[in-house]
Amino acid sequence: KEQKFCDELLSDPEFNKTLAYKKAYPSVKNDNVAAAAASRLMNKPEIKEYIEKQLAELHNEKQQMHKKY
């Protein structure tokens, strides 16, 4: 489910951690609970590292696309 949280977060143009958490963990309905839990996940080194790596790859892909045109 942590992977799903990361993927949901990365696919959201607004990078909404609360919404990503609620999509990954649909049993959580309360925004405050989801926000707190998302913050805890974001503090995990492996989550932080994965998201930073994915964002860097997306950034590099966009840079490559701009160079083509």
Coordinates of C-alpha atoms in Angstrom, one line a residue:
K1 CA 0.0 0.0 0.0
E2 CA 2.9 2.3 0.5
Q3 CA 3.8 1.8 -3.1
K4 CA 0.2 2.7 -4.1
F5 CA 0.5 5.9 -1.9
C6 CA 3.7 6.9 -3.8
D7 CA 2.2 6.2 -7.2
E8 CA -1.0 8.1 -6.4
L9 CA 1.1 11.0 -5.1
L10 CA 3.3 11.1 -8.2
S11 CA 0.3 11.0 -10.5
D12 CA -1.4 13.9 -8.8
P13 CA -0.5 17.2 -10.5
E14 CA -1.1 19.0 -7.2
F15 CA 1.0 16.5 -5.2
N16 CA -1.8 16.2 -2.6
K17 CA -0.5 13.8 0.1
T18 CA -3.8 13.6 1.9
L19 CA -5.7 12.6 -1.2
A20 CA -3.0 10.1 -2.3
Y21 CA -3.2 8.5 1.2
K22 CA -7.0 8.3 1.0
K23 CA -6.8 6.6 -2.4
A24 CA -4.2 4.1 -1.2
Y25 CA -6.0 3.5 2.0
P26 CA -9.7 3.8 1.1
S27 CA -10.9 2.8 4.6
V28 CA -9.5 6.1 5.9
K29 CA -12.3 8.7 5.5
N30 CA -11.1 11.5 7.8
D31 CA -8.8 14.1 6.1
N32 CA -7.0 14.9 9.4
V33 CA -6.1 11.2 9.9
A34 CA -5.0 10.8 6.3
A35 CA -2.9 14.0 6.4
A36 CA -1.1 12.8 9.6
A37 CA -0.6 9.3 8.3
A38 CA 0.7 10.7 4.9
S39 CA 3.2 12.9 6.8
R40 CA 4.4 9.8 8.7
L41 CA 4.9 8.0 5.4
M42 CA 6.8 10.9 3.9
N43 CA 9.2 10.8 6.8
K44 CA 10.2 7.2 6.1
P45 CA 13.6 7.3 4.3
E46 CA 12.7 4.7 1.8
I47 CA 9.5 6.5 0.8
K48 CA 11.3 9.9 0.6
E49 CA 14.1 8.3 -1.5
Y50 CA 11.6 6.6 -3.9
I51 CA 9.6 9.8 -4.5
E52 CA 12.7 11.9 -5.0
K53 CA 14.1 9.4 -7.5
Q54 CA 10.8 9.2 -9.4
L55 CA 10.6 13.1 -9.5
A56 CA 14.2 13.3 -10.7
E57 CA 13.4 10.8 -13.5
L58 CA 10.3 12.8 -14.5
H59 CA 12.3 16.0 -14.5
N60 CA 15.0 14.4 -16.7
E61 CA 12.4 13.0 -19.1
K62 CA 10.9 16.5 -19.5
Q63 CA 14.4 18.0 -20.0
Q64 CA 15.0 15.5 -22.8
M65 CA 11.7 16.3 -24.5
H66 CA 12.4 20.0 -24.4
K67 CA 15.8 19.4 -26.0
K68 CA 14.2 17.5 -28.9
Y69 CA 12.1 20.5 -29.9

